[in-house]
XYZ file of C-alpha atoms in Angstrom:
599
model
C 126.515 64.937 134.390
C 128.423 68.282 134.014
C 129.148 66.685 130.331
C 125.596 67.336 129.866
C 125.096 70.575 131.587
C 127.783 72.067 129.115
C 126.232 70.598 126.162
C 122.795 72.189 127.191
C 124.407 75.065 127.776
C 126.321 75.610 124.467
C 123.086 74.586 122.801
C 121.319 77.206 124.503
C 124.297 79.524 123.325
C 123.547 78.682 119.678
C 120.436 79.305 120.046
C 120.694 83.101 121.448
C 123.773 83.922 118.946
C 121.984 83.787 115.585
C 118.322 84.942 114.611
C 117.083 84.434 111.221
C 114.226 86.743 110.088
C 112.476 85.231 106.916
C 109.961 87.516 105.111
C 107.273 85.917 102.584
C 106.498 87.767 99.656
C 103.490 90.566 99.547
C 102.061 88.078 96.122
C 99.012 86.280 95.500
C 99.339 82.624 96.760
C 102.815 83.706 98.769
C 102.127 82.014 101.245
C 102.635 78.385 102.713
C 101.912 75.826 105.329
C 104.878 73.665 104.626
C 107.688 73.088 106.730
C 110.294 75.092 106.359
C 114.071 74.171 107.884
C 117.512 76.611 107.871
C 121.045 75.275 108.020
C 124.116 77.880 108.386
C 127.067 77.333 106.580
C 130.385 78.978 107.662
C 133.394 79.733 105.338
C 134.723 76.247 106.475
C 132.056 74.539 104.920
C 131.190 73.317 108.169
C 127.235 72.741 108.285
C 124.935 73.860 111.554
C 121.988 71.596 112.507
C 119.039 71.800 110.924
C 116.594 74.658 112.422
C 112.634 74.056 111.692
C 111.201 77.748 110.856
C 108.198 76.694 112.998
C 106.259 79.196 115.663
C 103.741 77.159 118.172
C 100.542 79.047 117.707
C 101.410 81.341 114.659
C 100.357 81.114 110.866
C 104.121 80.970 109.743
C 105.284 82.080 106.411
C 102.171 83.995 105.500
C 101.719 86.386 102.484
C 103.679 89.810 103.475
C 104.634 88.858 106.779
C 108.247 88.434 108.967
C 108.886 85.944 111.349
C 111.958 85.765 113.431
C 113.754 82.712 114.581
C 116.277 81.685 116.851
C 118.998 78.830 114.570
C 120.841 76.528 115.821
C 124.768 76.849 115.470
C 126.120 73.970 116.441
C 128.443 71.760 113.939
C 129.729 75.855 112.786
C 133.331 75.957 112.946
C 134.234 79.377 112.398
C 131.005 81.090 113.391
C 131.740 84.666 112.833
C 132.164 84.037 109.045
C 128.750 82.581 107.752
C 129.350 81.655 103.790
C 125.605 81.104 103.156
C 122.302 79.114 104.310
C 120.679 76.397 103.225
C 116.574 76.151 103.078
C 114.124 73.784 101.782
C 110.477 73.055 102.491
C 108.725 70.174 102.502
C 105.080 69.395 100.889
C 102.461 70.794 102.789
C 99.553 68.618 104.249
C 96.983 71.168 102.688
C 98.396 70.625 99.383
C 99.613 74.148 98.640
C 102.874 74.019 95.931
C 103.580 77.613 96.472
C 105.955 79.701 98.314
C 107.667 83.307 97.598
C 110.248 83.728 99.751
C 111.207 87.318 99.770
C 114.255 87.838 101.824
C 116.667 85.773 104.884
C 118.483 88.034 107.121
C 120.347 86.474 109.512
C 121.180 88.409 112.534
C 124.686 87.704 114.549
C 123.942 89.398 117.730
C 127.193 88.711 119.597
C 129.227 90.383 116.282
C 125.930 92.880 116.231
C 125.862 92.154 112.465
C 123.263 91.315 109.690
C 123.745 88.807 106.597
C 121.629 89.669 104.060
C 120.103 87.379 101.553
C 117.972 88.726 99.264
C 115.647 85.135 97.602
C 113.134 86.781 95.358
C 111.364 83.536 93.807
C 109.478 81.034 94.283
C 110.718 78.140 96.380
C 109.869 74.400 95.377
C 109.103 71.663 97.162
C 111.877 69.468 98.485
C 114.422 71.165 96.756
C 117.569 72.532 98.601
C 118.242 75.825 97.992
C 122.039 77.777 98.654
C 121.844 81.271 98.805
C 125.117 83.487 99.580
C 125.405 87.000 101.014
C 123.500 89.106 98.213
C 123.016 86.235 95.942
C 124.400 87.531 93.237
C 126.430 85.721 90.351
C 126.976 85.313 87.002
C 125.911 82.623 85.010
C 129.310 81.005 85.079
C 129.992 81.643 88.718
C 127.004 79.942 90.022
C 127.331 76.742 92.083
C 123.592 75.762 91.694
C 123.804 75.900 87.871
C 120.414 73.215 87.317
C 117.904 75.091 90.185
C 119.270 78.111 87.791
C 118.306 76.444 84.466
C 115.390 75.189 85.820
C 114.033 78.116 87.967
C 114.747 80.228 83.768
C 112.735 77.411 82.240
C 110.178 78.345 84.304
C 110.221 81.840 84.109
C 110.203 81.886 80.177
C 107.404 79.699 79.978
C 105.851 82.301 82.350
C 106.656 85.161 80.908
C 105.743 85.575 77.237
C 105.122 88.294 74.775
C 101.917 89.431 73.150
C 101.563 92.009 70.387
C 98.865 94.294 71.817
C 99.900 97.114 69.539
C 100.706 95.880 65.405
C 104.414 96.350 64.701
C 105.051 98.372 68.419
C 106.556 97.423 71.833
C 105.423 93.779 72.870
C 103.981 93.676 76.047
C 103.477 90.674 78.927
C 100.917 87.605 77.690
C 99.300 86.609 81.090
C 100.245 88.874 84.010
C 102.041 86.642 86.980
C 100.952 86.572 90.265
C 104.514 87.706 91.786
C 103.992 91.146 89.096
C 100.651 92.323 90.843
C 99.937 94.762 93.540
C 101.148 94.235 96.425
C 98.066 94.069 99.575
C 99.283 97.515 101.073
C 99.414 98.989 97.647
C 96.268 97.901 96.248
C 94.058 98.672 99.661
C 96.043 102.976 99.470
C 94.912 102.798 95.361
C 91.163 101.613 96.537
C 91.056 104.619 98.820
C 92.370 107.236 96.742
C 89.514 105.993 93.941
C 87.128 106.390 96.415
C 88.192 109.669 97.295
C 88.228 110.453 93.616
C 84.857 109.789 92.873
C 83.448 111.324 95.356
C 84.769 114.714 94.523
C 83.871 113.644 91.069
C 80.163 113.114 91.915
C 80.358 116.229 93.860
C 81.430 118.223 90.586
C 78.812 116.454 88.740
C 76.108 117.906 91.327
C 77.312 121.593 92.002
C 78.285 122.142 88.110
C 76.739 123.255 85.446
C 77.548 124.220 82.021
C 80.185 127.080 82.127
C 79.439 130.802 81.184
C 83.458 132.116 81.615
C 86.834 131.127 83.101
C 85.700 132.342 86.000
C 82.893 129.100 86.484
C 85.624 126.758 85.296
C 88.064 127.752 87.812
C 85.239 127.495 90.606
C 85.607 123.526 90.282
C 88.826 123.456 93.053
C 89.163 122.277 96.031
C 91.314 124.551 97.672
C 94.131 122.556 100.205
C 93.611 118.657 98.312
C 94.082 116.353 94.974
C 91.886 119.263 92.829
C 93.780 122.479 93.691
C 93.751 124.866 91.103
C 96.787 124.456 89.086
C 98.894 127.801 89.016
C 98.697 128.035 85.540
C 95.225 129.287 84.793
C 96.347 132.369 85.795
C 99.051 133.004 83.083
C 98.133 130.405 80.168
C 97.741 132.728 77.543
C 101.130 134.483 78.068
C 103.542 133.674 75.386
C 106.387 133.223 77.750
C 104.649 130.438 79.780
C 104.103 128.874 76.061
C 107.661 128.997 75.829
C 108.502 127.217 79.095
C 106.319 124.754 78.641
C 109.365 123.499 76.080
C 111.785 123.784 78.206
C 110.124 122.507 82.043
C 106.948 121.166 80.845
C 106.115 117.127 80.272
C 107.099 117.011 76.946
C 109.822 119.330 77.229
C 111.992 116.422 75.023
C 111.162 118.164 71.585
C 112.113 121.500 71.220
C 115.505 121.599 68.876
C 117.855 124.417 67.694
C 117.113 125.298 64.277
C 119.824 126.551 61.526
C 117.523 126.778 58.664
C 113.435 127.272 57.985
C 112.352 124.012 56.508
C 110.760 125.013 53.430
C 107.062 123.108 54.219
C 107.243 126.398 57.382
C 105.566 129.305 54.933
C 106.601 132.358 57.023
C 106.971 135.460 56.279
C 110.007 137.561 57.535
C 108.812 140.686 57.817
C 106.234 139.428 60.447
C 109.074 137.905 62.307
C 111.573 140.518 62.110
C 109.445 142.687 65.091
C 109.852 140.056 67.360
C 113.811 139.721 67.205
C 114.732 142.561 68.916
C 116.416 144.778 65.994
C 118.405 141.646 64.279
C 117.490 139.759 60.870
C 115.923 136.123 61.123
C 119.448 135.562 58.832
C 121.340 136.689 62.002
C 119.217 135.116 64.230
C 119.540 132.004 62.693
C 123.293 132.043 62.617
C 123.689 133.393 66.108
C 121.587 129.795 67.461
C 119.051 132.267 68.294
C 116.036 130.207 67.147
C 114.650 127.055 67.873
C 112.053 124.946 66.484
C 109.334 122.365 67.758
C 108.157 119.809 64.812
C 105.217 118.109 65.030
C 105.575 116.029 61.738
C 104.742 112.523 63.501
C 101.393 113.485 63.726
C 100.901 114.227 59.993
C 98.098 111.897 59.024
C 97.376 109.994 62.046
C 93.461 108.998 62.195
C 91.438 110.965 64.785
C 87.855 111.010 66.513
C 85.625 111.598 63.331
C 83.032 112.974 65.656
C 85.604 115.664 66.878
C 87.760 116.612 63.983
C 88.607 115.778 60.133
C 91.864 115.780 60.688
C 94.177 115.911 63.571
C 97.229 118.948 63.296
C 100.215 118.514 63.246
C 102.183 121.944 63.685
C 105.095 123.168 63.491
C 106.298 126.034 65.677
C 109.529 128.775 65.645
C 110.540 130.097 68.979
C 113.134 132.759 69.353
C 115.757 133.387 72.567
C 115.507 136.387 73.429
C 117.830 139.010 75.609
C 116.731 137.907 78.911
C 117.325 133.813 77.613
C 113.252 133.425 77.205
C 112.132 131.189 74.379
C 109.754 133.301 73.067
C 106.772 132.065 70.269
C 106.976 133.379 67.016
C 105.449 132.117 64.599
C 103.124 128.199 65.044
C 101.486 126.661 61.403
C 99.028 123.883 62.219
C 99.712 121.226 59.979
C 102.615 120.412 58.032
C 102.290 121.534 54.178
C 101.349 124.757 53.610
C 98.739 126.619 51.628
C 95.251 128.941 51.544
C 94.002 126.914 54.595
C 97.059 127.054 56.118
C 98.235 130.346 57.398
C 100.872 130.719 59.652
C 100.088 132.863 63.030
C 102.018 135.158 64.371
C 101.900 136.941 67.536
C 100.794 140.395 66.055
C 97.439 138.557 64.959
C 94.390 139.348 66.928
C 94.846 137.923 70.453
C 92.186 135.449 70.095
C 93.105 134.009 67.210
C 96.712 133.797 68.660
C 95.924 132.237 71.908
C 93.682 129.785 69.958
C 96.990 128.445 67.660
C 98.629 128.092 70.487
C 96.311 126.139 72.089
C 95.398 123.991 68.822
C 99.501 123.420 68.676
C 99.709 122.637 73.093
C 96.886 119.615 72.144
C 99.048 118.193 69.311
C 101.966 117.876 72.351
C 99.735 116.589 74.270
C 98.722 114.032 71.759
C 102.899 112.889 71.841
C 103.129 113.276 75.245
C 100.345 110.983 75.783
C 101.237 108.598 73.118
C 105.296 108.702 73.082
C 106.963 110.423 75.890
C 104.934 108.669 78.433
C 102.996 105.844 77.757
C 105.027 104.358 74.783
C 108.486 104.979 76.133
C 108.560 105.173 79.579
C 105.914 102.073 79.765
C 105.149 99.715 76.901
C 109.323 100.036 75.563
C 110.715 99.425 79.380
C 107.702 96.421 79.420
C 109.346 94.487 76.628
C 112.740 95.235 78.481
C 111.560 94.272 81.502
C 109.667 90.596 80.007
C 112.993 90.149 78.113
C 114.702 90.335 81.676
C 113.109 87.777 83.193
C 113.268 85.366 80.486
C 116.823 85.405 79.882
C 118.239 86.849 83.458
C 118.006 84.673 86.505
C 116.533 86.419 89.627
C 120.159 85.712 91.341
C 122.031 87.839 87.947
C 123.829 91.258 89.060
C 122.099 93.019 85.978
C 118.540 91.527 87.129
C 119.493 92.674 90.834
C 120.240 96.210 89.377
C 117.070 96.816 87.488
C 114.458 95.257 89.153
C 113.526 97.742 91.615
C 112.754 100.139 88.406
C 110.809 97.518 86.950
C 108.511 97.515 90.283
C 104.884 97.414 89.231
C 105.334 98.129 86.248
C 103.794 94.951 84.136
C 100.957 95.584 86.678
C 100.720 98.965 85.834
C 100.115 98.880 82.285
C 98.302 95.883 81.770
C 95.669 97.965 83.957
C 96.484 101.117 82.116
C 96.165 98.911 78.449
C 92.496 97.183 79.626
C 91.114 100.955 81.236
C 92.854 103.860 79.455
C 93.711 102.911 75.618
C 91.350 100.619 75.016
C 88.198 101.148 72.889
C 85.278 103.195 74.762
C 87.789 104.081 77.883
C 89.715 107.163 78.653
C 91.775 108.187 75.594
C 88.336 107.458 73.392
C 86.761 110.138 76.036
C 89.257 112.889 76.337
C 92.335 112.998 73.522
C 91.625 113.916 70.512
C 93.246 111.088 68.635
C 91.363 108.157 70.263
C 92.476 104.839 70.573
C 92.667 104.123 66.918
C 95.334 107.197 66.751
C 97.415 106.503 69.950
C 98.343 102.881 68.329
C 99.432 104.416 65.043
C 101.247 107.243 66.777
C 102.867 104.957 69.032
C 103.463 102.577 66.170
C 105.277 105.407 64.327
C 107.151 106.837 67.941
C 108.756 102.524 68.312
C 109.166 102.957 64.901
C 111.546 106.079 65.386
C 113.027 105.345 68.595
C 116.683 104.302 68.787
C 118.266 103.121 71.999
C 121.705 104.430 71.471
C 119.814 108.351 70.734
C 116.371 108.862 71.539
C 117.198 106.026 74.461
C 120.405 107.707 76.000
C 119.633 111.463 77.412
C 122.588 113.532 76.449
C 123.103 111.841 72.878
C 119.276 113.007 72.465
C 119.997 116.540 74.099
C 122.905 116.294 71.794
C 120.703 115.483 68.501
C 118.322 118.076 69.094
C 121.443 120.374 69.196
C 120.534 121.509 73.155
C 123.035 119.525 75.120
C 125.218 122.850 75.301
C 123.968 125.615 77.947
C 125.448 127.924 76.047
C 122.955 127.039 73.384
C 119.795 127.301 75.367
C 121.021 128.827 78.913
C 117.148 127.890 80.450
C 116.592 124.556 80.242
C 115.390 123.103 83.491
C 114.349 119.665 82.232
C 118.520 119.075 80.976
C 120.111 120.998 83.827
C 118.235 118.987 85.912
C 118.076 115.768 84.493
C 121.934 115.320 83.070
C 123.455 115.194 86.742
C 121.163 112.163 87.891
C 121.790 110.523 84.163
C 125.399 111.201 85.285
C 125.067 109.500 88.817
C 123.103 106.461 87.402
C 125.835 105.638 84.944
C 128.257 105.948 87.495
C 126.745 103.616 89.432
C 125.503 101.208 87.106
C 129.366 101.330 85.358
C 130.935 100.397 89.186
C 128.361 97.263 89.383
C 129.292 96.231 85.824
C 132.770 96.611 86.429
C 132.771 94.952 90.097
C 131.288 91.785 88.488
C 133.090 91.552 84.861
C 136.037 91.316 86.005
C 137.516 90.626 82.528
C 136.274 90.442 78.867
C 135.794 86.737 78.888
C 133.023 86.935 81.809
C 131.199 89.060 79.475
C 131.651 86.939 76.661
C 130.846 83.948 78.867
C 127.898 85.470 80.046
C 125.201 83.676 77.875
C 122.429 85.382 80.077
C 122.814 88.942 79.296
C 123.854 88.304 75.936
C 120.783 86.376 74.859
C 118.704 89.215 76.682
C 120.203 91.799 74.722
C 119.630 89.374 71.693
C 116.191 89.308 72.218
C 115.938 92.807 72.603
C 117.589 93.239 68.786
C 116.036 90.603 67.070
C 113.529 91.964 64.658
C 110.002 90.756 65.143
C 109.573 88.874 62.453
C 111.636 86.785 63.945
C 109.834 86.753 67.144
C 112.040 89.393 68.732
C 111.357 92.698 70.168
C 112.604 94.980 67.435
C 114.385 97.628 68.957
C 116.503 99.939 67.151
C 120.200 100.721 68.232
C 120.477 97.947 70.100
C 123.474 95.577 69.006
C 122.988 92.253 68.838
C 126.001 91.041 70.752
C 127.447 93.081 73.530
C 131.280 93.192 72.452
C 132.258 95.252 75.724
C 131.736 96.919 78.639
C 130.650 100.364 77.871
C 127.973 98.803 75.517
C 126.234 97.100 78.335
C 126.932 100.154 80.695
C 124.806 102.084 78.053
C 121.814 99.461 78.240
C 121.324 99.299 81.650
C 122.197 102.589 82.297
C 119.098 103.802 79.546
C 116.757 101.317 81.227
C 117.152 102.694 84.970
C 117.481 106.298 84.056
C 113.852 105.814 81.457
C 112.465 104.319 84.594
C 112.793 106.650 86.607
C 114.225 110.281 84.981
C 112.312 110.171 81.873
C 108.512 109.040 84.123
C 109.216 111.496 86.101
C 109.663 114.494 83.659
C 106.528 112.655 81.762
C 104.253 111.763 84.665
C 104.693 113.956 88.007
C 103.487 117.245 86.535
C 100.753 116.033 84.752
C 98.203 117.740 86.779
C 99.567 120.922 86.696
C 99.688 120.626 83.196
C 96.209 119.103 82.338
C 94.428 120.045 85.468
C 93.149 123.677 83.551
C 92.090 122.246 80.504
C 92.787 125.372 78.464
C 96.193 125.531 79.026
C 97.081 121.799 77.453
C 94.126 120.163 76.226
C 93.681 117.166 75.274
C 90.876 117.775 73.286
C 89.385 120.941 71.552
C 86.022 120.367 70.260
C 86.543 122.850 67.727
C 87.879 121.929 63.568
C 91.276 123.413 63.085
C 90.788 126.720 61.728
C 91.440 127.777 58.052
C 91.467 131.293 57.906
C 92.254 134.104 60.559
C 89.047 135.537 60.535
C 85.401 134.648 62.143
C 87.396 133.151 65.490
C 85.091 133.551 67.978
C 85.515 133.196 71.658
C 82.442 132.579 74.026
C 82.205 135.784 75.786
C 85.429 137.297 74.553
C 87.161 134.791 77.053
C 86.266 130.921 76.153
C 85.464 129.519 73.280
C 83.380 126.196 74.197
C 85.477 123.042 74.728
């Protein structure tokens, strides 16, 4: 009898010690009505009893949700060392195959500790899975090597390319249910659209065509989304043109220059007033002037019904005393002659601000295009698909990047069906159209080189403005190298934990047919991607990779996307479209009003 009392006792012991709080994925289809059982395994390899992950009068294992349960610990033999768990699921008597199991923690509340075991995939039917603390392991180190195979089968078959743009990045075939909004995400979008459009419909009601600046600015809402954006208060000032190289969101193309290309047809003496009492000679040998080049727009198709031809300018700024990138001379399109003049500052102040703002709608076209959407979304795409076909879920290099891969396949195969397709926003409001943004961004892949354009200081470095001495005022590098910095810190201490030595990077088949993938041309039914090297030879190679794909992620969006508004939001200070033809000559420019000429 007291045999028994102790044995219910202990057993009501193991069940207080451990919890285990299992979390279903926030996916379409997450969900399951299986059962689901939990076995503990300590560093013994002793094995508890089986727990069922069963709640009397609950919906377990639901899409999003967290259910605790109390395990049971008996058979453990050295209890405060758990090695890993074991769960499996049976088939479910509604006939459901699916289950995303998100995350086990298991929570020792006598040693007031928490295992964590991140899962991540999608668990199969009657299949026993092991995961350890983290779950993370190379290829070589795993000790479930088929699930692994068969769980990558999968996910290649799942995740395939398509060529949406000819001869650019290569984006996701079918979108898969674990890539899509999550419930909570998709339900704040819905009510920021709806918030959206009704301000929209409100504009549409209380506006009418404008007379002066004065009307345009009278579309804010004071205190929400439309506040009026600082800028349309100093837009036309030639030192706000300048920042907008140096802190704007393209400020990734301004470059020191050391000699006037020969297509720029300036004249000196109309520079010469501007550099404060030193030749351009001097100037150009003290690093004194710096140059923005528009020549990947030369000859990209536009909207017919706009514009002939789109420009593509090309634009000299000088540093002046007070370290101001100051304007100084902007041609709009790339060879000159009669219809080509260069502008210059001591022109009329219309036709001046009107070059400038013809040359801030050619950025716009790249920043669009390029800086944005073709690097920071459709290039980190084809990364990202080339991840999970080659990377299991349980690799250290998949567990490093795929929080900055987050949405992201969801994100532009919405943007790619609603923005950039024919008839939707770019046809309505750039000045390229659809038909342009595929060439330019065609020509931008083209370009693009991992190992420079890819890596932020040896791109600073090309563009000869790593150096502060260089260009003192550069808010985009000062503040972007220290996080580039931190990131490959961190990503080089994760490497370095797990590769141990060269042969478990030679050994590691995974990364190295990712990366393979990635440098395969496309011909060959790769992705194409310049400066990429085939095989990854060492460590600092692969450092490089993942430390360009986490700091594009999330560095180079954010310099591209989170001052859009400001930017955009007063159309005249970076439009996106001017429904005006380039001009040809410096005279007849005519502003509406002597303020706005008519969009």
């Amino acid at each position: 009898m007291l045999q028994k009392m102790n044995s219910f006792i202990e057993s009501l012991w193991d069940v207080s010690r451990f919890d285990a709080h299992v979390t279903t994925g926030d996916h379409r289809y997450a969900g399951t009505d299986s059962s689901v059982h939990l076995q503990l395994v300590d560093k013994s390899g002793a094995e508890s009893e089986a727990t069922r992950l069963d709640k009397m009068f609950v919906n377990d294992h639901e899409r999003g949700q967290t259910h605790s349960y109390g395990l049971k610990a008996k058979g453990l033999q050295t209890p405060d060392q758990l090695d890993h768990v074991i769960i499996w699921r049976g088939a479910s008597i509604t006939g459901d195959d699916h289950w995303f199991l998100d995350r086990i923690e298991i929570e020792d509340k006598k040693e007031r500790h928490r295992y964590i075991f991140p899962v991540q995939r999608w668990i199969e039917v009657e299949r026993r899975y092991h995961f350890y603390e983290f779950d993370a392991f190379l290829p070589q180190d795993d000790k479930q090597p088929e699930i692994r195979r068969l769980e990558l089968d999968r996910k290649r078959n799942l995740y395939q390319f398509r060529e949406t743009i000819e001869r650019g990045p290569r984006q996701i075939k079918d979108l898969p249910d674990e890539e899509k909004f999550s419930e909570k995400y998709e339900f704040d979008l819905l009510k920021l659209k709806a918030t959206l459009i009704a301000r929209q419909y409100h504009l549409e009601f209380t506006t009418e065509e404008w007379d002066s600046l004065e009307d345009v600015k009278n579309i804010y809402f004071p205190d929400s989304t439309f506040y009026k954006p600082e800028c349309s208060e100093y837009w036309t000032e030639d030192r706000w043109f300048g920042l907008q190289r140096v802190q704007g969101v393209n400020a990734v193309m301004i470059a020191l220059c050391t000699e006037i290309p020969a297509k720029f047809a300036i004249e000196e003496d109309k520079i010469e007033p501007f550099l404060e009492g030193i030749t351009l000679k001097d100037a150009l040998q003290t690093n004194k002037i710096f140059i923005v080049d528009f020549k990947i727009l030369d000859g990209v198709p536009c909207r017919a019904e706009i514009t002939s031809k789109l420009v593509a300018p090309v634009a000299l700024f000088y540093l002046n005393r007070r370290n101001e990138l100051m304007p100084i001379a902007i041609q709009l399109f790339q060879e000159p002659s009669d219809v080509n003049p260069v502008y210059y500052p001591s022109d009329p102040r219309l036709t001046w601000i009107m070059a400038k703002m013809f040359f801030n709608m050619a950025d716009s076209q790249i920043h669009q295009s390029c800086t944005h959407l073709g690097y920071t979304h459709l290039l980190m795409e084809s990364l990202c698909v080339a991840a999970h076909r080659h990377l299991s879920p349980s690799h250290p290099i998949f567990r490093l990047l795929a929080p900055h891969f987050l949405y992201l396949l969801m994100i532009n195969a919405r943007g790619l069906e609603r923005i950039i397709s024919p008839g939707g926003w770019v046809d309505s409001v750039m000045a390229l159209g659809s038909p342009g943004l595929h060439e330019l961004i065609r020509r931008g892949f083209s370009q693009w080189r991992l190992d420079v354009q890819g890596d932020l200081e040896k791109d600073l470095e090309s563009r000869g403005v790593l150096d502060p001495k260089i260009l003192p005022y550069y808010p985009f590098r000062d503040d972007a190298v220290p996080f580039f910095h931190v990131i490959k810190n961190y990503v080089k201490n994760v490497v370095n934990y797990y590769y141990s030595s060269p042969e478990k990077l030679e050994g590691d088949f995974e990364v190295q047919g990712w990366v393979k993938e990635m440098a395969t041309s496309q011909a060959e039914g790769g992705l194409g991607m310049g400066g990429v090297p085939e095989k990854i030879e060492n460590l600092e190679q692969l450092v490089q990779i993942c430390t360009i794909v986490v700091a594009t992620c999330s560095i180079g969006h954010a310099g591209a996307n989170f001052q859009q508004y400001d930017a955009y939001g007063f159309a005249p200070n970076y439009p996106g479209l001017l429904n005006k033809l380039p001009p040809e000559t410096k005279v007849h420019i005519r502003f509406f009003g002597d303020e706005l000429f008519k969009f």
